Coordinates of C-alpha atoms in Angstrom, one line a residue:
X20 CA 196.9 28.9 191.5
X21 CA 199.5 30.8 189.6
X22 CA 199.4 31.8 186.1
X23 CA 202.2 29.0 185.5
X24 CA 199.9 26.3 186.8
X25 CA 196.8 27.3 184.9
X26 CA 199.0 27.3 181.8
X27 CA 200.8 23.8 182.7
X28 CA 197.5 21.9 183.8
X29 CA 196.1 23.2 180.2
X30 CA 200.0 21.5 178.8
X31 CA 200.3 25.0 177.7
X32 CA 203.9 26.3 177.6
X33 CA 205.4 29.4 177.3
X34 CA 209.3 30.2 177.7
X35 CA 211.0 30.3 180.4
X36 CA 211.7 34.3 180.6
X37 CA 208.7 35.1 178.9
X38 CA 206.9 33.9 182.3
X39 CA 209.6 35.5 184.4
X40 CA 208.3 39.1 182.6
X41 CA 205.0 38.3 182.8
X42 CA 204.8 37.3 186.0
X43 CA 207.5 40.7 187.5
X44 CA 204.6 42.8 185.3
X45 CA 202.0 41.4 187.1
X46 CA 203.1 42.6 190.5
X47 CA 204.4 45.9 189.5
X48 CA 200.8 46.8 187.6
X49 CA 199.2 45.4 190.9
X50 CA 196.9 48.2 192.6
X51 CA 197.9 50.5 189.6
X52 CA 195.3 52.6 187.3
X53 CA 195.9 50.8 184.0
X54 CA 193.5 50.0 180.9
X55 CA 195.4 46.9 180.1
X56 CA 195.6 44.2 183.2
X57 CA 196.7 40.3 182.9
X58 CA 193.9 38.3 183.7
X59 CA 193.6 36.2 187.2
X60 CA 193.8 32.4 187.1
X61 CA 189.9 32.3 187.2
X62 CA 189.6 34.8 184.4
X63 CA 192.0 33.5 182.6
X64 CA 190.8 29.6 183.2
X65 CA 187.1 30.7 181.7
X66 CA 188.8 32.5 179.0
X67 CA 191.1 29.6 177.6
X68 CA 188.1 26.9 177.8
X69 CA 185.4 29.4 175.9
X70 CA 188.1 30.3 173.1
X71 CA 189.0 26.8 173.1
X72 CA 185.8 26.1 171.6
X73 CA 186.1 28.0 168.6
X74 CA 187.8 27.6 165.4
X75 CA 189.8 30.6 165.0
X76 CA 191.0 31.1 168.4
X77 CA 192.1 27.6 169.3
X78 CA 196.0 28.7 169.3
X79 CA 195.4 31.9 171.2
X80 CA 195.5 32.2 175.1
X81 CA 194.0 35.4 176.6
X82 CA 196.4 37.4 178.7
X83 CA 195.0 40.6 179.4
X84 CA 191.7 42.7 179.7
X85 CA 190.4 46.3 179.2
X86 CA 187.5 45.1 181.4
X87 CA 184.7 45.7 178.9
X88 CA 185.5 42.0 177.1
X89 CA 188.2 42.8 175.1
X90 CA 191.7 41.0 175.3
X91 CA 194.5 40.3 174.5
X92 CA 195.7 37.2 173.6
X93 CA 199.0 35.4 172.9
X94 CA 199.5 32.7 169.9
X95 CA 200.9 29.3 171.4
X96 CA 200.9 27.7 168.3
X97 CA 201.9 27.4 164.5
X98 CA 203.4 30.2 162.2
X99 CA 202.6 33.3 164.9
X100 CA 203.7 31.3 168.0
X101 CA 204.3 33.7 170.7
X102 CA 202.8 36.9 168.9
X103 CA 200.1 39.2 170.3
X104 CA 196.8 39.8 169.0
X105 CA 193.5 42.2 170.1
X106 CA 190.9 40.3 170.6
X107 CA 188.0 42.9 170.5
X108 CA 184.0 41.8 171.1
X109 CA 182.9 44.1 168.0
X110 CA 184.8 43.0 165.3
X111 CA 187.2 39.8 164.9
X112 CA 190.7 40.8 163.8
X113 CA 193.3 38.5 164.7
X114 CA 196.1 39.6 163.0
X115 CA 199.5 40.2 165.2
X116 CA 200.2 43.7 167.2
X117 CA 202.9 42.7 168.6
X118 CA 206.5 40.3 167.9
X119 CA 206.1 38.6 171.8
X120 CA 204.9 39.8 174.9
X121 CA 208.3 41.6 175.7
X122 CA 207.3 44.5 173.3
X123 CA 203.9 45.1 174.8
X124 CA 205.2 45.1 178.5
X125 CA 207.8 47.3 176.8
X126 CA 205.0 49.8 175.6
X127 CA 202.8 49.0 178.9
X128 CA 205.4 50.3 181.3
X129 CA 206.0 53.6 178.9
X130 CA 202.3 54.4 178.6
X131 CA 200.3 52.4 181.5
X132 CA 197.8 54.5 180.9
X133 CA 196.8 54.1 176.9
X134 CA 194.5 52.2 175.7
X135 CA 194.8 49.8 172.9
X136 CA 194.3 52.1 170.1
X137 CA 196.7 54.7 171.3
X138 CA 199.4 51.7 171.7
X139 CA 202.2 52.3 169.3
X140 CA 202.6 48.7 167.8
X141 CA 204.6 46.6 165.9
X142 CA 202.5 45.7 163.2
X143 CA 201.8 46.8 160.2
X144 CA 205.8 47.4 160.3
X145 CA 207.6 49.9 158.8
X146 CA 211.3 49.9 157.4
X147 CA 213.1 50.4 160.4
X148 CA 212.9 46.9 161.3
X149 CA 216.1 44.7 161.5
X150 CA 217.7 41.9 159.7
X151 CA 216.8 39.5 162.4
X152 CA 212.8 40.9 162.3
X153 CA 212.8 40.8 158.5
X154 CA 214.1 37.4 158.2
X155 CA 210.8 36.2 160.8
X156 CA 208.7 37.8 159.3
X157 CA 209.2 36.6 155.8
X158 CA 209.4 33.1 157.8
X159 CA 205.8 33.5 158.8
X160 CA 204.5 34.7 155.6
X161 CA 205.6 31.6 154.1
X162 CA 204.5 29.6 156.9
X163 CA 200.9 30.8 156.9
X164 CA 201.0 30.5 153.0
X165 CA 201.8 26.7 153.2
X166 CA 199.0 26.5 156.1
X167 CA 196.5 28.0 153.5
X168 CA 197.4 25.7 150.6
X169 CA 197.6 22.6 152.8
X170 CA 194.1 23.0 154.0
X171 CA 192.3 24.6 151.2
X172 CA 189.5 24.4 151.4
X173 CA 189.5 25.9 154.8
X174 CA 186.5 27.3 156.5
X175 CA 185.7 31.2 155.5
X176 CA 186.4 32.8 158.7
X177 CA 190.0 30.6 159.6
X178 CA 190.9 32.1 156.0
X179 CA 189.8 35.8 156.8
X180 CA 192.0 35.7 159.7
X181 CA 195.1 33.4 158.0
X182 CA 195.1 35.8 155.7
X183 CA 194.3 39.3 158.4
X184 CA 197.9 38.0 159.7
X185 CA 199.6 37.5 156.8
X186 CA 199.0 40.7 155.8
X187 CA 199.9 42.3 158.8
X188 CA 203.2 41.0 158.9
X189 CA 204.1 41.2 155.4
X190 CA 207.4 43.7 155.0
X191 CA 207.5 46.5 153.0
X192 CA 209.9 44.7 150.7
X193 CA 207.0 42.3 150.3
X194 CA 204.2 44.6 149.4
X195 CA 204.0 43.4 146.0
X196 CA 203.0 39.5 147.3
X197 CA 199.3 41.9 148.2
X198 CA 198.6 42.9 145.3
X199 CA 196.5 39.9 144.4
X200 CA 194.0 40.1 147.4
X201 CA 192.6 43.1 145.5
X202 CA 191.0 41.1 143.5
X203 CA 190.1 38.1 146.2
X204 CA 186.5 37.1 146.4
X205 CA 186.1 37.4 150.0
X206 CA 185.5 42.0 150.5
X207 CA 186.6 41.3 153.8
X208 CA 190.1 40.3 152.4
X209 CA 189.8 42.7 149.6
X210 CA 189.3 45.4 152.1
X211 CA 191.9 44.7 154.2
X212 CA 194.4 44.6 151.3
X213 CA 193.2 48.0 150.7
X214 CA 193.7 49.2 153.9
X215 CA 197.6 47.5 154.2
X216 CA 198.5 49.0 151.2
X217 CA 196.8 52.9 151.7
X218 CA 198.6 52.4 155.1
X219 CA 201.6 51.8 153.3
X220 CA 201.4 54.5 150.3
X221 CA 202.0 51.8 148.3
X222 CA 202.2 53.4 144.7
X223 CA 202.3 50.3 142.4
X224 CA 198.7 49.9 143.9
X225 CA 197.1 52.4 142.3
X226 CA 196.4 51.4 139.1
X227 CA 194.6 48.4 140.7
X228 CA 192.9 50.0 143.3
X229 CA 191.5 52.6 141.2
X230 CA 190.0 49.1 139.3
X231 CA 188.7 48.0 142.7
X232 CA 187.0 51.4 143.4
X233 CA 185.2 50.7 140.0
X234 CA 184.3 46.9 140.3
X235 CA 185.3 46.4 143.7
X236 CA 183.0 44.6 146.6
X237 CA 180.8 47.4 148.4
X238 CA 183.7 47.3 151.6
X239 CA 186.4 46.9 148.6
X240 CA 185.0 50.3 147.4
X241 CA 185.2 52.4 150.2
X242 CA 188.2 51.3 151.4
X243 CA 190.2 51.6 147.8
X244 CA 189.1 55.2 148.2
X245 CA 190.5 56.0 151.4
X246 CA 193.8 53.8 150.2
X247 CA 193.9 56.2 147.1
X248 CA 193.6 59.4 149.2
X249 CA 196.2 58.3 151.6
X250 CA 198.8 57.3 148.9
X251 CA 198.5 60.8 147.4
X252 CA 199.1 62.6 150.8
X253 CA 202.2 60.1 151.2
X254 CA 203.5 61.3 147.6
X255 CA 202.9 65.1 148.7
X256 CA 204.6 64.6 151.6
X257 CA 207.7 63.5 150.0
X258 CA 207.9 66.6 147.3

């Protein structure tokens, strides 16, 4: 059974030449020393009806494997249709990597030989992106915004990761919609915020981080130090 099958007996569907480039990737990794290999049918049968079972990764299919039970997966539904995500067995981040599957064979066939971490990505995005990306990502932001007001209350975790993503792809022209989630009640969101915006060098942050590194959750903390420091390394880099 093809990877086509599995996916249309499941009344999953992907486009057209999205399966075309999966499926020419597929036979030229084939034999080849990679970390990153698409899943077989069986594999990727098992790995559909497990993640089916579980809140936050009902609209994610798993695609590939490092072989030590991490994946990647694909979003086949809602605001991140057709974006990648790392699905790692330590620590649940689902927030996109990649705009479609296109960009990671892209990066694959450069460097078949990384592993994830080394992968250059696509998210967090910097300013080099184009009219066209802008314009979807800002489309997603709102999309995931209206998810989260339309089901509030939503269970913890589905938040966590609503929000993981909408940070991710927020735009640097959007940095300012973060600010808030420095003061969010959840430290995991807190943190993250922390992180985005320290990744950035996000100056009109610092004021407010220096007020989460005072009153901040335990993970707030920490990471609103590392944020600080890495804003202040931007700013000496520019002078």
């Amino acid at each position: 059974m093809s990877l086509q099958e599995v996916l249309e007996r499941l009344a999953i569907h992907l486009p057209d030449d999205m399966m075309e480039a999966l499926h020419v990737h597929s036979k030229e990794r084939e034999g080849r020393n990679v970390q990153l290999q698409l899943m077989n049918e069986q594999e990727l049968a098992e790995g559909i009806k497990w993640m089916g079972q579980i809140e936050v990764f009902k609209h994610i299919v798993p695609l590939w494997t490092d072989d030590h039970s991490n994946y990647v997966g694909i979003y086949v539904e809602g605001p991140l249709a057709y974006k990648l995500c790392y699905i790692s067995h330590e620590e649940t981040d689902l927030s996109p990597a990649y705009r479609s599957a296109f960009s990671l064979i892209a990066e694959l066939e450069q460097n078949p030989a990384l592993e994830w971490e080394q992968l250059r990505k696509d998210y967090p995005s910097g300013e080099d992106i184009s009219t066209e990306q802008l314009a979807e990502d800002i489309r997603c932001m709102n999309e995931l915004r209206a998810l989260l007001e339309k089901d509030s209350p939503v269970d913890d975790d589905v938040r966590c990761q609503h929000l993981y993503s909408l940070m991710a792809i927020t735009p640097t022209c959007e940095l300012d919609s973060l600010l808030p989630y420095l003061d969010d009640e959840d430290m995991y969101v807190q943190e993250r915020a922390c992180v985005l915006l320290g990744h950035h060098g996000y100056e009109p942050a610092t004021e407010l981080l220096k007020e989460v590194v005072k009153h901040g959750s335990p993970n707030g903390k920490l990471a609103a130090r590392k944020a600080l420091s890495m804003i202040r390394s931007k700013q000496m880099a520019k002078h």
